mmCIF file of C-alpha atoms in Angstrom:
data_model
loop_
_atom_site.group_PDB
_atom_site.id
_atom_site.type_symbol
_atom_site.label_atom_id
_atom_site.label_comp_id
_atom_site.label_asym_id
_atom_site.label_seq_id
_atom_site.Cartn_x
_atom_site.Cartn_y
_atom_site.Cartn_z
ATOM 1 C CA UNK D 1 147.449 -0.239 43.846
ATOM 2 C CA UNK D 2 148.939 -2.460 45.930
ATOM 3 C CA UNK D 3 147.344 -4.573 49.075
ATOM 4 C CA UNK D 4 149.143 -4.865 51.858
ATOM 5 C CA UNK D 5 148.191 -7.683 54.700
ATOM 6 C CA UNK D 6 149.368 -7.621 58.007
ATOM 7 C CA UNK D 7 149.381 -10.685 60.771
ATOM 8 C CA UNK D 8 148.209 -10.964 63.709
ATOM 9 C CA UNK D 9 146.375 -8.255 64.163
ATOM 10 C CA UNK D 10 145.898 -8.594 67.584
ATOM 11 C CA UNK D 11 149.166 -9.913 69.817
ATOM 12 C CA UNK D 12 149.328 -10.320 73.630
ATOM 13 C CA UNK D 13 152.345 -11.174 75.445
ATOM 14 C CA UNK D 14 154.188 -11.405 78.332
ATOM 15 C CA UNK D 15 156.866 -9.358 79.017
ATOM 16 C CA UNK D 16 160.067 -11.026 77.687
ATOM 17 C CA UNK D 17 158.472 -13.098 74.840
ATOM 18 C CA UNK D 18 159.643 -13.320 71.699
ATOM 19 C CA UNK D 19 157.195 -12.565 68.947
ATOM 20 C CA UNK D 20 157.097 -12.693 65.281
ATOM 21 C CA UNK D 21 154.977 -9.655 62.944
ATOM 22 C CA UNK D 22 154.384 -10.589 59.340
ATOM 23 C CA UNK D 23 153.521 -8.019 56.492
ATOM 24 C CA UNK D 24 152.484 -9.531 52.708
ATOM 25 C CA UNK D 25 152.154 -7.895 49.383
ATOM 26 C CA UNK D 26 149.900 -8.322 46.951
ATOM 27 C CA UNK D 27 152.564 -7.119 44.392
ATOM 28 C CA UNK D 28 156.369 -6.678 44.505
ATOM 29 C CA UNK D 29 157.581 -3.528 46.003
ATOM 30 C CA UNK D 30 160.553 -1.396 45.723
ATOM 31 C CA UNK D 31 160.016 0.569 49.207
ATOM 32 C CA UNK D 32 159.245 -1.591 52.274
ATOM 33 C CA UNK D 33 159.004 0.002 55.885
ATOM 34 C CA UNK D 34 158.138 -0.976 59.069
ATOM 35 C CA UNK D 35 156.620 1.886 61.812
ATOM 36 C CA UNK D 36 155.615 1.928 65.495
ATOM 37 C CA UNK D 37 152.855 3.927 67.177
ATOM 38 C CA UNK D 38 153.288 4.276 70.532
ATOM 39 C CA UNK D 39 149.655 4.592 72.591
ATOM 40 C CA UNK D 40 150.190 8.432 72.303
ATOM 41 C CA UNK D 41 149.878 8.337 68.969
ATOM 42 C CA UNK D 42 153.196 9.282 67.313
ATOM 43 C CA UNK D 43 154.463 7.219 64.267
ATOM 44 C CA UNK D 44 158.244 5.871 64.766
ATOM 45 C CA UNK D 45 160.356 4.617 61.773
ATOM 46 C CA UNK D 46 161.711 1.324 62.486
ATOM 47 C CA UNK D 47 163.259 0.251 59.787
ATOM 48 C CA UNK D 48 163.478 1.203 55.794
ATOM 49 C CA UNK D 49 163.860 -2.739 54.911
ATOM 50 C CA UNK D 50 163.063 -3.114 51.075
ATOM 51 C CA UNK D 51 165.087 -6.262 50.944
ATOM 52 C CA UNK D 52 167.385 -8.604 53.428
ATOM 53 C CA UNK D 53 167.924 -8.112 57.065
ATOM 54 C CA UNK D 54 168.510 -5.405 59.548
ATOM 55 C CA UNK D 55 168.612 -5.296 62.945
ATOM 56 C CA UNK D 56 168.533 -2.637 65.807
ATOM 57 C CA UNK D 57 169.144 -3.562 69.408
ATOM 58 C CA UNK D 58 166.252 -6.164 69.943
ATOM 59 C CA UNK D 59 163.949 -5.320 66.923
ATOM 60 C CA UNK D 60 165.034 -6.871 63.254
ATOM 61 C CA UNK D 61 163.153 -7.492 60.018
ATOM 62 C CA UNK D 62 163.544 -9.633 57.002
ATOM 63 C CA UNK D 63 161.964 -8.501 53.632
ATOM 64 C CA UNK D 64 161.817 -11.264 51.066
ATOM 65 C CA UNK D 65 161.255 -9.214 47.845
ATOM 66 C CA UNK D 66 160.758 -11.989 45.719
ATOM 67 C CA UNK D 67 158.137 -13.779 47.405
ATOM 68 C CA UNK D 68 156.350 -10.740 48.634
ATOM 69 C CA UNK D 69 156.504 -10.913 52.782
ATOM 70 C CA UNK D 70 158.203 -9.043 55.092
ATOM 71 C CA UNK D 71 158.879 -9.988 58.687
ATOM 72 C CA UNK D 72 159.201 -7.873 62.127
ATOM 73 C CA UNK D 73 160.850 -9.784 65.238
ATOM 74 C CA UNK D 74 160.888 -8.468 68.619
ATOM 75 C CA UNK D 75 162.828 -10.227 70.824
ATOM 76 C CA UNK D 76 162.752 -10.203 75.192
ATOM 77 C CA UNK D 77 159.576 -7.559 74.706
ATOM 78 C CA UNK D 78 159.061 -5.122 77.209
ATOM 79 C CA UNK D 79 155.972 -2.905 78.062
ATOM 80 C CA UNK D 80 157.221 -0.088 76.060
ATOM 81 C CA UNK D 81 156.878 -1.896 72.953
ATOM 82 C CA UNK D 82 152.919 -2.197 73.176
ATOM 83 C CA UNK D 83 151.285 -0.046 70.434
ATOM 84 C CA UNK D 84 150.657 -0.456 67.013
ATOM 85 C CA UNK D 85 153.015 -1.895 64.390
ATOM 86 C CA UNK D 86 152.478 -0.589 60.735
ATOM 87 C CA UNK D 87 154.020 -2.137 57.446
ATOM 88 C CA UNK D 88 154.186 0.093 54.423
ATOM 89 C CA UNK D 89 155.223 -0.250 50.580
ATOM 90 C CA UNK D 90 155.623 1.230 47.303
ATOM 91 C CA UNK D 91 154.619 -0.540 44.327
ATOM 92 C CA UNK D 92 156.499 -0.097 40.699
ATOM 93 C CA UNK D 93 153.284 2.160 39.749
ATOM 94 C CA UNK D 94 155.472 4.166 37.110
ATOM 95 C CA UNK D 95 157.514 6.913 37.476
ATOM 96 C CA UNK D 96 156.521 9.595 40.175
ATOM 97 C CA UNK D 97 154.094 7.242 42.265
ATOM 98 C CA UNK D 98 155.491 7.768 46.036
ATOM 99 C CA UNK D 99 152.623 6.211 47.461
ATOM 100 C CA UNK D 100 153.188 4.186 50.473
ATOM 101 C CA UNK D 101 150.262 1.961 51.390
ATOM 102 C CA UNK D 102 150.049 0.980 54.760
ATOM 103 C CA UNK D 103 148.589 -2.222 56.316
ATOM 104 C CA UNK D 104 146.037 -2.424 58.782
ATOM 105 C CA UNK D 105 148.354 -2.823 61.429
ATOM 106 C CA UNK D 106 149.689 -5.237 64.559
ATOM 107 C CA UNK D 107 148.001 -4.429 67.827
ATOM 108 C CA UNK D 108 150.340 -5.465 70.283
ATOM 109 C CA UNK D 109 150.145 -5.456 74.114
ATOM 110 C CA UNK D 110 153.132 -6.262 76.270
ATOM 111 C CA UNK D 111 151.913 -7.007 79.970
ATOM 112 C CA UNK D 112 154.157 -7.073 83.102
ATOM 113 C CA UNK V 1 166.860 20.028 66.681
ATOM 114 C CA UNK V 2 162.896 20.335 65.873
ATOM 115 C CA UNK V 3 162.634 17.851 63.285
ATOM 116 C CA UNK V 4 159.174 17.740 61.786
ATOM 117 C CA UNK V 5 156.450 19.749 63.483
ATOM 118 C CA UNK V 6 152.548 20.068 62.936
ATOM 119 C CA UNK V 7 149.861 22.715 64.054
ATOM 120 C CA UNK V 8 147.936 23.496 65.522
ATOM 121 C CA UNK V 9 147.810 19.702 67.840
ATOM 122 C CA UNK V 10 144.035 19.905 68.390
ATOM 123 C CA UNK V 11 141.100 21.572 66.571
ATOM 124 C CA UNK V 12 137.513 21.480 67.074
ATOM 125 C CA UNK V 13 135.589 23.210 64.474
ATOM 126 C CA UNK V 14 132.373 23.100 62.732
ATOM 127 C CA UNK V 15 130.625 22.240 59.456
ATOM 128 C CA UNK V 16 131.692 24.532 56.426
ATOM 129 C CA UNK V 17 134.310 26.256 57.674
ATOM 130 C CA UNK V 18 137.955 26.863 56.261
ATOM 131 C CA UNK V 19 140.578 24.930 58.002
ATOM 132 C CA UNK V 20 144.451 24.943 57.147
ATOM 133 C CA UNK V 21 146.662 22.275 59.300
ATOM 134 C CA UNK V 22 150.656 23.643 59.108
ATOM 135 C CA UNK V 23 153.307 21.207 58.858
ATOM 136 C CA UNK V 24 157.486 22.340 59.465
ATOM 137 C CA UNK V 25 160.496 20.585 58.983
ATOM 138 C CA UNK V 26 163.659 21.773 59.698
ATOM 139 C CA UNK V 27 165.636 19.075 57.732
ATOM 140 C CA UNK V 28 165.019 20.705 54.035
ATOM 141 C CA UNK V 29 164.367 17.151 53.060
ATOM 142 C CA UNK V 30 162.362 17.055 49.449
ATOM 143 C CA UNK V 31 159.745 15.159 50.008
ATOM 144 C CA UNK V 32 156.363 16.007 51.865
ATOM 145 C CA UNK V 33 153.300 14.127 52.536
ATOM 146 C CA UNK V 34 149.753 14.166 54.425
ATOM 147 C CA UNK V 35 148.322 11.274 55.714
ATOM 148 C CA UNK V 36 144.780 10.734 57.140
ATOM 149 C CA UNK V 37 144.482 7.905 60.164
ATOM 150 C CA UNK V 38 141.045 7.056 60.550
ATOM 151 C CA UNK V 39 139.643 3.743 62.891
ATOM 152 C CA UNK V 40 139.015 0.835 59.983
ATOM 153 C CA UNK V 41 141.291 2.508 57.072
ATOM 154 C CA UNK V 42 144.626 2.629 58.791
ATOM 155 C CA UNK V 43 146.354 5.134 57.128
ATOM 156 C CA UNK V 44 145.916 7.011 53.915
ATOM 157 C CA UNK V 45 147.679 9.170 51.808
ATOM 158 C CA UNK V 46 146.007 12.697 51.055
ATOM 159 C CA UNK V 47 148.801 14.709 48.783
ATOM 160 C CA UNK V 48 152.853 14.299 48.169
ATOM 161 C CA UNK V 49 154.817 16.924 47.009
ATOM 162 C CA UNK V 50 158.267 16.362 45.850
ATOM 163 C CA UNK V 51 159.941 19.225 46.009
ATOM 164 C CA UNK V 52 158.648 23.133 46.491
ATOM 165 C CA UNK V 53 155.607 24.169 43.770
ATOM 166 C CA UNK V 54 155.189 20.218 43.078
ATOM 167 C CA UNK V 55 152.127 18.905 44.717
ATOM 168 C CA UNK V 56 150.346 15.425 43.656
ATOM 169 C CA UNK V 57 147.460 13.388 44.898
ATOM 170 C CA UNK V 58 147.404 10.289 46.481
ATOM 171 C CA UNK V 59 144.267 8.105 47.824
ATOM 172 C CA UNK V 60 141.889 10.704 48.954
ATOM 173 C CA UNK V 61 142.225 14.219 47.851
ATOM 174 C CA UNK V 62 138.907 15.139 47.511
ATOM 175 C CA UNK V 63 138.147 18.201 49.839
ATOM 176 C CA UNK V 64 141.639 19.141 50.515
ATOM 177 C CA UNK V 65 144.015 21.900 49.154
ATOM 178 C CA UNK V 66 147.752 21.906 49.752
ATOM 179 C CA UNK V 67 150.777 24.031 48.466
ATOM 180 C CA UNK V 68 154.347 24.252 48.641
ATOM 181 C CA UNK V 69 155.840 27.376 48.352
ATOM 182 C CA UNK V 70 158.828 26.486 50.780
ATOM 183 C CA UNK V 71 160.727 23.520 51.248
ATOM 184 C CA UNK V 72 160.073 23.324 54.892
ATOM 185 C CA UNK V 73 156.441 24.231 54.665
ATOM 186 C CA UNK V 74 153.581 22.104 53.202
ATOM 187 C CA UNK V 75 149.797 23.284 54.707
ATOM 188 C CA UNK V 76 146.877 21.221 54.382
ATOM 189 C CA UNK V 77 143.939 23.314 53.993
ATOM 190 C CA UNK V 78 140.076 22.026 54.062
ATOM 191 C CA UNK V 79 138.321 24.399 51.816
ATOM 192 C CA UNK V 80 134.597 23.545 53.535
ATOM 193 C CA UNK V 81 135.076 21.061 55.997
ATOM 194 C CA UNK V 82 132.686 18.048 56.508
ATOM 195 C CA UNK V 83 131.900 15.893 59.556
ATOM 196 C CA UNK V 84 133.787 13.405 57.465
ATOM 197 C CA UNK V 85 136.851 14.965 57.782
ATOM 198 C CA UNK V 86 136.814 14.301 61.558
ATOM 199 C CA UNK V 87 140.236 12.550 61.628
ATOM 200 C CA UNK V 88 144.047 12.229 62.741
ATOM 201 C CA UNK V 89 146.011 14.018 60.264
ATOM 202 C CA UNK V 90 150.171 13.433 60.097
ATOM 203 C CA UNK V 91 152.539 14.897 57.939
ATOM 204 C CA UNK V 92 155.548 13.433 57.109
ATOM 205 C CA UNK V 93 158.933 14.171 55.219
ATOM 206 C CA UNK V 94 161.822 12.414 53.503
ATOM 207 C CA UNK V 95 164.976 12.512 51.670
ATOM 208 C CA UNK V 96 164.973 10.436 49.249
ATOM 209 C CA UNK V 97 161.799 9.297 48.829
ATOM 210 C CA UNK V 98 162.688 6.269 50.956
ATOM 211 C CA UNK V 99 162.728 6.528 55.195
ATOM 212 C CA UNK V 100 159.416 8.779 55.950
ATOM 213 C CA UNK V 101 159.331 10.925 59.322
ATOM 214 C CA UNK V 102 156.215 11.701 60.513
ATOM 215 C CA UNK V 103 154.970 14.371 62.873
ATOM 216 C CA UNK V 104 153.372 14.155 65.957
ATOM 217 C CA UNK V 105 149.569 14.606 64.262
ATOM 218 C CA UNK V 106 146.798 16.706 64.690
ATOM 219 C CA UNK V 107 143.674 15.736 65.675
ATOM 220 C CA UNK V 108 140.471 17.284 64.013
ATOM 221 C CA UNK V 109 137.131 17.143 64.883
ATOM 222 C CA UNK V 110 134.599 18.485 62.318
ATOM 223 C CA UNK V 111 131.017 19.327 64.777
#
């Protein structure tokens, strides 16, 4: 399967920094996503991003396909943002593989 | 509009007994999954199923049982659970095979 490698994994910042979450493949993917835990524990879809760009109010990701990276910007954080960012994919496994692996995840901490 | 909801939220129970974790949706999407979030292995897939009576493995079945006789319905059961097993379990759901919505997780502790 696939390996997927996220950066930093640890991420302090002020409150209204900028910061920038990266997510790389091992192999190309056809099903990229990008999910927020919150400190109580529940898993938030951010964005299904398996190429280009999105945005959504101050969060937006870029998934390069064809070099294998995906990025995750958060813009003007705020303390409700802290928690733990999670990048997921699907690799072209064959047909009926719906595996998503997940990386180890982006600890961030937004302090006041 | 209840979404996607698991229980029970919190169980405690011990060494070799039976335990089945319930997962709802109310969305009739297709696809169902189980995930396993454990401190050092992020998180891992335990079964899929694509539709109703379609079940499949994923990382780490071993020890678990699911089925899928509804859409909206996909219980995890541990046959004889193991200290092991101590985890956060989520279940999730999508359409399409593409956005996944997860549940708010149960936690399990195996004594």
């Amino acid at each position: 399967g696939i390996q997927v490698e996220q950066s930093p994994p640890d991420l302090i910042l002020q409150e209204g920094a900028n910061s920038t979450l990266r997510c790389n493949f091992s192999d190309s993917v056809n099903n990229l996503q990008w999910f927020h835990q919150n400190p109580w524990g529940q898993l938030i879809n951010l964005f299904y991003i398996p190429s280009g760009t999105k945005q959504n109010g101050r969060l937006s990701a870029t998934t390069v396909a064809t070099e294998r990276y995906s990025l995750l910007y958060i813009s003007s954080s705020q303390t409700t943002d802290s928690g733990v960012y999670f990048c997921a994919g699907r690799g072209y496994s064959g047909a009926g593989s719906y595996q998503l692996t997940f990386g180890k995840g982006t600890k961030l901490s937004v302090i006041p | 509009d209840a979404g996607i909801t698991q229980s029970p939220r919190y169980k405690i129970t011990e060494t070799g007994r039976q335990v089945t974790l319930m997962c709802h949706q109310t969305w009739s999407h297709s696809y169902m999954f189980w995930y396993r979030q454990d401190l050092g292995h992020g998180l891992r897939l335990i079964y899929y199923s694509a539709a109703a009576d379609i079940t499949d493995k994923g990382e780490v079945p071993d020890g678990y049982v699911v089925s899928r006789s509804k859409t909206e319905n996909f219980p995890l059961t541990l046959e004889s659970a193991t200290r092991s097993q101590t985890s956060v379990y989520f279940c999730a759901s999508s359409e399409l095979a593409d956005t996944q919505y997860f549940g708010p997780g149960t936690r399990l502790t195996v004594l």
